[in-house]
Amino acid sequence: MLKKRWYLIALLIAFSLTISAAPKPYLILVSFDAFRWDYLNRGLSPVLEKVRQEGVSALSLKPTYPSKTFPNHLSIITGMYPAHHGIIANNFLDQFTGKLYRMNDSISSRDGRWYLGEAFWETAERQGIITASYFWPGSELALPYRHPTYYQAYDHQRPYEKRVDGVIDWLKLPADKRPHFITLYCHETDSQGHRYGPDSPQTNDAIKRLDEVAGYLLSKLDEIKMRDSVNVVFLSDHGMTEVSAERSINIEKILGDIKCKLSDSGPLLFVEPDKGKISETYNQLKKNENHYKVYYLEEIPSYFHFEDNPFISPIVVIADLGWSVVTNRRSDYDGKGNHGYDNNQLDMQGIFLATGPDFKKNYHTGTLWNIDIYPLLCKLFKIFPRKNIDGDLDRIGFILKD
Ligand code: AMP
Ligand code: ZN
Ligand code: ZN
C-alpha cells in the first residue's frame, strides 16, 4: 500500500516536471498593412514566396467590415468583429458624449474605454506568457494590465530594420524576461497603395521593400539561432483597390439644406441626423442612391456584422467598391487607392503565411478569416481563450501540426 502511494507521488512529480519543462512556443506576428492577397503573385517577393512554399499559406485572409486598419488589427488581436471589440472605424464619434475616437490622437487611442475586447496579449499575460509589441493598433493603452509587457509608442518614421532590431533585442533578453509573443507592423504597401494605387510601380517597390524586411527578420532569427524555434506569421489587415476623384459622391451636396453630423469619409460615411429628421435624411439619400447604399442601422446587411454597437450612427452610407462618399470638407478623394469597402470583395482580401515549429509544412489552404487568429494563438500557446469572441478555431485549427 505504502509502496503504491510512493509510486503515485513519484508519477505526479514526474508529470508536473514535464508540464513545467515543456518549452513555451514563440511567435512573431508580422502585419504588412494593405498587402493585398495577390501581391504575392507578382514575382516581387522571393522571401515570402519561400515561406509560402515551405509553411502554411492561405489563398487570402478575409478582413472584417469595415476593411480599415484599426478595426482589423483589433479583430485580429481580439477575435471579434469591430462592433464587438468597439473600434468600429479609424475615427468615429461617441454621439452620447460628443467625444471622438481618432487613431492619430494618442489620448483617445490610448483610452481603454473604447476597447471592449480582450487583446491576445492580455489573455496571454494573465496566463504567464510575456508579450511585446513593436507597434500594433491598441497596444499602447494607458492601463498597465491592458498592454504588452514591452511596447513601443507608434512612430511612423521609424526605419523598418530598426523595428526588426527591436524585436530581436527582446528575443535576446534572459529567458525569464524574454517575450514569447511579439507583434511587428510595417505600413509601406498601405502608404504607396493609397498614394499611387495598387497597380503602380511605387506599390511594386513597396512589395519588394517589405519582402526585404521579411528577409531581414528571418536572417536575424538565424543569427541568434532561433529560426527553428520561433513561429512567424506574415499577414495583412486588408487589401487595396483603385479609386479616383471622378468616382466620388458628395453626400453633403445631396443632403442640401438637411443638416446632420457626418463623420469619416471614403468607403463609408456615418450620418447622425438632427432630432426628428431621421426619415427625411434617409429618404433624401435613398432617392439619390447611386454608387452607394444607404442603410438605417437595423438594415445593414447581417453579413457585415456591423450593427451591434451604440456608436454606429442611425444611418450609414456605404460606397460601392472603388467609389468614395465625401463631404464638403474633403471634396474629393485625392489618392489613387483605398480600402474600407465590403470585406467580401476580392480586392479587400489580405495575406496569411505562417512558418515555424508549430505550423504544418507545405500546407496550402483557401481563405482564412482574421477573427479566427485569436483562438489559433490561444491553441498554439495552450492557453484559455475568452469565450465571448466571434472567432472559431474550427475554421483555422487545421493549419497547426497535430
Ligand atoms: P488607414 O490606411 O487609414 O486604414 O490607416 C493606416 C495608417 O494607420 C498607417 O499609415 C499608420 O500611419 C496608421 N497606424 C498604423 N498603426 C498605428 C498605430 N499603432 N498607432 C497609430 N497609427 C497607426
Ligand atoms: Zn491597414
Ligand atoms: Zn490604408
XYZ file of C-alpha atoms and ligand atoms in Angstrom:
427
model
C 0.000 0.000 0.000
C 2.783 2.382 1.069
C 4.782 1.422 -1.999
C 1.832 2.196 -4.212
C 1.435 5.647 -2.657
C 5.123 6.473 -3.247
C 4.757 5.299 -6.793
C 1.797 7.620 -7.310
C 3.628 10.590 -5.780
C 6.659 9.956 -7.997
C 4.373 9.786 -11.006
C 2.747 13.088 -10.056
C 6.112 14.797 -9.619
C 7.311 13.473 -12.963
C 4.098 14.676 -14.608
C 4.337 18.204 -13.180
C 8.008 18.361 -14.168
C 7.196 17.509 -17.766
C 4.475 20.155 -17.799
C 6.751 22.893 -16.495
C 9.599 21.704 -18.705
C 7.518 21.771 -21.897
C 9.052 24.686 -23.754
C 6.696 27.607 -24.330
C 6.291 28.434 -28.010
C 7.469 31.645 -29.592
C 5.511 33.556 -32.201
C 6.140 36.772 -34.089
C 3.015 38.255 -35.679
C 4.023 40.487 -38.573
C 1.494 42.820 -40.182
C 2.226 44.335 -43.581
C -0.504 46.955 -43.884
C -2.664 46.650 -47.025
C -0.541 43.876 -48.582
C -3.259 42.640 -50.947
C -3.629 38.853 -51.332
C -2.466 38.819 -54.953
C 0.658 40.939 -54.440
C 2.364 37.630 -53.632
C 1.777 36.564 -57.237
C 3.720 39.431 -58.812
C 7.076 37.690 -58.536
C 8.469 40.531 -56.426
C 8.656 38.815 -53.046
C 11.108 35.879 -53.074
C 11.380 35.660 -49.283
C 7.628 35.490 -48.727
C 7.394 33.086 -51.654
C 9.769 30.712 -49.874
C 7.684 30.950 -46.705
C 4.590 30.305 -48.813
C 6.142 27.169 -50.347
C 7.565 25.760 -47.116
C 4.971 26.561 -44.498
C 1.275 27.333 -44.333
C -0.264 29.645 -46.883
C -3.843 30.775 -47.326
C -5.317 31.906 -50.609
C -6.299 35.077 -48.762
C -7.099 36.476 -45.336
C -10.614 37.857 -45.047
C -10.805 41.113 -43.128
C -13.763 42.298 -41.078
C -16.045 45.158 -42.106
C -15.043 47.975 -42.422
C -11.795 46.850 -44.074
C -9.745 49.549 -42.344
C -6.539 49.397 -40.335
C -7.636 49.890 -36.732
C -10.859 47.838 -36.879
C -8.947 44.947 -38.451
C -5.846 44.930 -36.267
C -8.204 44.833 -33.307
C -10.204 41.998 -34.922
C -7.002 40.022 -35.414
C -5.813 40.535 -31.855
C -9.213 40.062 -30.096
C -11.033 37.563 -32.349
C -14.038 39.884 -32.548
C -15.982 41.870 -35.119
C -15.426 45.631 -34.863
C -18.951 46.182 -33.489
C -17.982 43.871 -30.616
C -14.389 44.980 -29.905
C -15.505 48.591 -30.153
C -13.108 50.083 -32.715
C -15.708 50.442 -35.464
C -13.591 52.774 -37.639
C -10.227 54.562 -37.593
C -12.105 57.660 -36.437
C -15.613 57.807 -35.001
C -17.900 59.751 -32.733
C -19.497 58.835 -29.431
C -22.697 60.727 -30.126
C -23.757 60.473 -26.488
C -20.812 62.418 -25.045
C -19.555 64.133 -28.202
C -16.125 62.507 -27.687
C -14.149 61.435 -30.734
C -12.026 58.336 -31.179
C -9.191 59.196 -33.537
C -6.367 56.806 -34.361
C -3.874 59.670 -34.702
C -4.738 61.200 -31.358
C -2.869 59.235 -28.714
C -5.123 60.468 -25.910
C -8.173 58.816 -27.435
C -6.335 55.850 -28.961
C -4.827 55.001 -25.536
C -8.113 55.332 -23.680
C -9.174 51.833 -22.689
C -12.850 52.781 -22.547
C -13.144 52.478 -26.319
C -11.697 48.952 -26.364
C -14.324 46.371 -25.479
C -12.451 43.208 -26.453
C -9.553 41.453 -24.801
C -6.347 41.568 -26.809
C -4.317 38.392 -27.090
C -1.504 39.950 -25.053
C -3.916 40.418 -22.129
C -5.136 36.825 -22.356
C -1.533 35.610 -22.630
C -0.006 37.718 -19.865
C -2.708 36.595 -17.436
C -1.693 33.010 -18.177
C 2.034 33.519 -17.662
C 3.241 34.455 -21.144
C 5.369 37.570 -21.556
C 4.364 39.582 -24.629
C 5.745 42.505 -26.621
C 4.635 44.757 -29.433
C 6.708 46.672 -31.913
C 3.635 48.630 -32.980
C 0.063 47.397 -33.226
C -3.141 49.388 -33.017
C -4.430 49.174 -29.460
C -1.071 48.171 -27.940
C -0.485 51.414 -26.041
C -3.489 51.537 -23.713
C -2.841 53.610 -20.610
C -3.904 50.881 -18.153
C -0.912 48.721 -17.138
C -2.723 45.394 -17.474
C -4.052 46.193 -20.955
C -0.802 46.497 -22.877
C 2.027 44.030 -23.516
C 4.954 43.974 -21.047
C 7.117 45.622 -23.708
C 5.739 48.003 -26.305
C 6.725 50.997 -28.381
C 4.821 54.238 -28.943
C 3.895 54.379 -32.632
C 6.461 56.193 -34.743
C 5.576 56.207 -38.420
C 9.105 57.284 -39.426
C 10.994 54.571 -37.550
C 13.007 52.593 -40.144
C 11.719 49.048 -40.634
C 15.102 47.447 -39.909
C 15.190 49.276 -36.603
C 11.822 47.805 -35.736
C 13.155 44.316 -36.525
C 16.273 45.001 -34.434
C 13.979 45.910 -31.535
C 12.159 42.588 -31.882
C 15.468 40.702 -31.970
C 16.719 42.580 -28.877
C 13.650 41.386 -26.991
C 14.415 37.801 -28.031
C 17.958 38.217 -26.708
C 16.715 39.020 -23.190
C 17.367 36.445 -20.427
C 14.814 33.631 -20.514
C 12.802 34.923 -17.539
C 12.371 38.354 -19.165
C 12.034 37.279 -22.779
C 8.679 37.745 -24.541
C 7.218 34.728 -26.325
C 4.629 36.626 -28.358
C 5.728 39.694 -30.320
C 3.952 41.853 -32.889
C 5.605 43.859 -35.641
C 3.952 46.324 -38.031
C 5.107 47.975 -41.307
C 2.991 50.328 -43.406
C 4.816 50.541 -46.760
C 2.223 48.893 -49.028
C -0.558 50.925 -47.426
C 1.090 54.315 -47.937
C 2.181 53.660 -51.528
C -1.088 51.903 -52.372
C -3.111 54.927 -51.228
C -0.941 57.425 -52.987
C -0.258 55.709 -56.301
C -2.797 52.870 -56.493
C -2.408 49.090 -56.175
C -1.084 48.615 -59.721
C 1.581 51.316 -59.611
C 5.353 50.831 -59.800
C 5.561 52.508 -56.384
C 3.354 49.812 -54.855
C 5.529 47.189 -56.512
C 8.558 48.809 -54.870
C 6.708 48.692 -51.543
C 6.123 44.949 -52.015
C 9.850 44.469 -52.664
C 10.738 46.615 -49.683
C 8.557 44.636 -47.281
C 9.909 41.396 -48.683
C 13.387 42.653 -47.778
C 12.145 43.391 -44.270
C 10.799 39.824 -44.039
C 14.189 38.553 -45.203
C 15.985 40.723 -42.672
C 13.806 39.390 -39.845
C 14.380 35.747 -40.822
C 18.144 36.241 -41.228
C 18.357 37.921 -37.812
C 16.481 34.972 -36.284
C 19.092 32.731 -37.921
C 21.854 34.851 -36.445
C 20.568 34.434 -32.893
C 19.948 30.738 -33.605
C 16.201 30.992 -33.042
C 14.980 30.459 -36.584
C 13.896 26.890 -35.838
C 12.210 27.642 -32.538
C 10.228 30.766 -33.481
C 6.925 30.700 -35.368
C 6.488 33.631 -37.723
C 3.141 34.708 -39.192
C 3.075 37.254 -42.006
C -0.338 38.745 -42.557
C -2.102 41.881 -43.676
C -5.118 43.692 -42.333
C -6.872 44.186 -45.714
C -6.197 44.807 -49.402
C -6.462 47.877 -51.630
C -8.497 48.928 -54.654
C -8.133 51.644 -57.242
C -10.139 54.825 -56.668
C -10.317 58.167 -58.430
C -11.588 61.670 -57.686
C -14.140 61.328 -60.514
C -15.693 58.387 -58.745
C -16.667 60.347 -55.648
C -20.129 61.401 -54.491
C -20.604 64.440 -52.286
C -23.185 63.401 -49.714
C -23.425 66.905 -48.230
C -24.474 68.250 -51.621
C -27.143 65.584 -51.933
C -28.445 66.497 -48.477
C -28.719 70.180 -49.409
C -30.483 72.015 -46.578
C -30.916 68.926 -44.437
C -28.475 69.380 -41.583
C -26.771 66.447 -39.846
C -23.405 65.339 -38.485
C -21.235 63.467 -40.964
C -18.110 61.604 -39.902
C -15.458 59.527 -41.679
C -15.408 59.560 -45.481
C -14.317 57.486 -48.472
C -15.740 53.968 -48.439
C -18.084 54.692 -45.525
C -19.863 57.693 -44.054
C -21.618 57.850 -40.682
C -24.727 60.037 -40.782
C -26.112 61.377 -37.499
C -29.367 63.188 -38.410
C -30.763 66.102 -36.436
C -33.569 65.225 -33.974
C -36.774 64.293 -35.759
C -35.076 64.334 -39.163
C -34.125 60.691 -39.480
C -36.599 59.669 -42.176
C -36.218 62.911 -44.130
C -32.440 62.449 -44.181
C -32.717 58.801 -45.124
C -35.281 59.427 -47.881
C -33.153 62.119 -49.460
C -30.138 59.810 -49.569
C -32.235 56.871 -50.740
C -33.799 58.875 -53.566
C -30.345 59.714 -54.869
C -28.773 56.327 -54.240
C -26.112 55.962 -56.897
C -22.772 54.150 -56.475
C -23.511 53.880 -52.782
C -26.035 52.221 -50.493
C -27.799 53.956 -47.664
C -28.986 51.951 -44.672
C -30.791 52.507 -41.429
C -28.664 50.920 -38.727
C -31.030 47.965 -38.462
C -30.991 47.445 -42.252
C -27.230 46.965 -42.600
C -26.754 43.515 -44.173
C -26.122 40.968 -41.445
C -23.050 39.615 -43.248
C -21.213 42.792 -42.275
C -21.777 42.094 -38.548
C -21.848 45.837 -38.231
C -24.806 46.930 -36.155
C -24.411 45.762 -32.587
C -22.688 48.896 -31.251
C -24.058 52.166 -29.837
C -21.624 54.354 -31.785
C -22.658 53.220 -35.254
C -24.826 56.100 -36.433
C -28.575 55.662 -37.145
C -27.835 55.988 -40.886
C -24.740 54.761 -42.717
C -23.708 55.291 -46.315
C -21.566 52.553 -47.830
C -19.789 53.279 -51.112
C -19.554 50.738 -53.926
C -16.089 49.293 -54.499
C -13.784 51.962 -55.936
C -16.207 54.816 -55.175
C -15.905 57.404 -52.411
C -18.613 59.114 -50.399
C -17.317 62.512 -49.366
C -18.263 65.775 -47.679
C -17.566 69.444 -48.491
C -14.587 69.381 -46.170
C -12.989 66.566 -48.145
C -14.474 67.334 -51.526
C -12.766 64.561 -53.385
C -10.550 61.692 -52.592
C -7.049 62.695 -53.620
C -5.388 59.284 -53.554
C -5.403 56.540 -56.172
C -6.084 53.628 -53.854
C -8.289 52.938 -50.865
C -9.811 50.212 -48.707
C -12.588 50.046 -46.148
C -15.096 48.532 -48.591
C -17.227 45.391 -48.385
C -14.934 42.849 -46.767
C -16.151 40.102 -49.101
C -14.712 41.859 -52.147
C -11.648 40.140 -53.550
C -9.683 43.405 -53.620
C -10.131 43.781 -49.850
C -8.510 40.417 -49.050
C -5.138 40.253 -47.330
C -2.385 37.652 -46.952
C -1.702 34.931 -44.407
C 1.553 32.956 -44.331
C 2.985 31.028 -41.391
C 6.205 29.185 -40.763
C 7.786 27.569 -37.721
C 7.786 24.514 -35.489
C 4.060 24.581 -34.672
C 2.738 25.020 -38.209
C 2.260 22.340 -40.826
C 4.778 22.218 -43.642
C 3.844 22.788 -47.245
C 0.160 23.225 -46.396
C -1.940 25.416 -48.654
C -5.490 26.313 -47.823
C -8.323 28.534 -49.039
C -9.421 31.794 -47.493
C -8.947 32.159 -43.730
C -10.789 34.711 -41.574
C -8.828 37.140 -39.477
C -11.202 36.836 -36.488
C -10.042 33.216 -36.160
C -6.422 34.149 -35.460
C -7.012 34.919 -31.769
C -8.316 31.410 -30.977
C -5.499 29.995 -33.128
C -2.917 31.822 -30.998
C -4.569 30.560 -27.805
C -4.416 26.997 -29.116
C -0.779 27.360 -30.155
C 0.200 28.755 -26.744
C -2.044 26.214 -24.962
C -3.967 28.870 -23.026
C -7.664 29.509 -22.426
C -9.301 31.915 -24.878
C -12.059 34.347 -23.917
C -15.410 32.759 -24.597
C -17.208 35.846 -25.887
C -15.338 36.012 -29.198
C -16.576 35.740 -32.790
C -13.604 33.686 -33.996
C -13.783 29.926 -34.353
C -10.842 27.568 -34.033
C -12.605 25.007 -36.263
C -12.135 27.252 -39.284
C -8.357 27.522 -38.808
C -7.010 24.959 -36.304
C -6.072 22.536 -39.108
C -3.024 24.631 -40.056
C -1.293 23.636 -36.805
C 0.721 20.430 -36.523
C -1.303 17.680 -34.852
P -5.687 53.509 -42.903
O -4.993 53.254 -44.175
O -6.317 54.857 -42.869
O -6.646 52.431 -42.520
O -4.573 53.529 -41.746
C -3.210 53.291 -41.994
C -2.386 54.141 -41.104
O -2.586 53.801 -39.743
C -0.885 53.990 -41.278
O -0.396 54.754 -42.329
C -0.345 54.451 -39.967
O 0.024 55.801 -40.033
C -1.507 54.317 -39.003
N -1.178 53.406 -37.919
C -0.915 52.107 -38.004
N -0.644 51.574 -36.802
C -0.733 52.585 -35.920
C -0.577 52.677 -34.501
N -0.254 51.616 -33.772
N -0.769 53.890 -33.944
C -1.107 54.960 -34.681
N -1.272 54.922 -36.016
C -1.083 53.759 -36.626
Zn -4.435 48.970 -42.980
Zn -4.783 52.385 -45.662
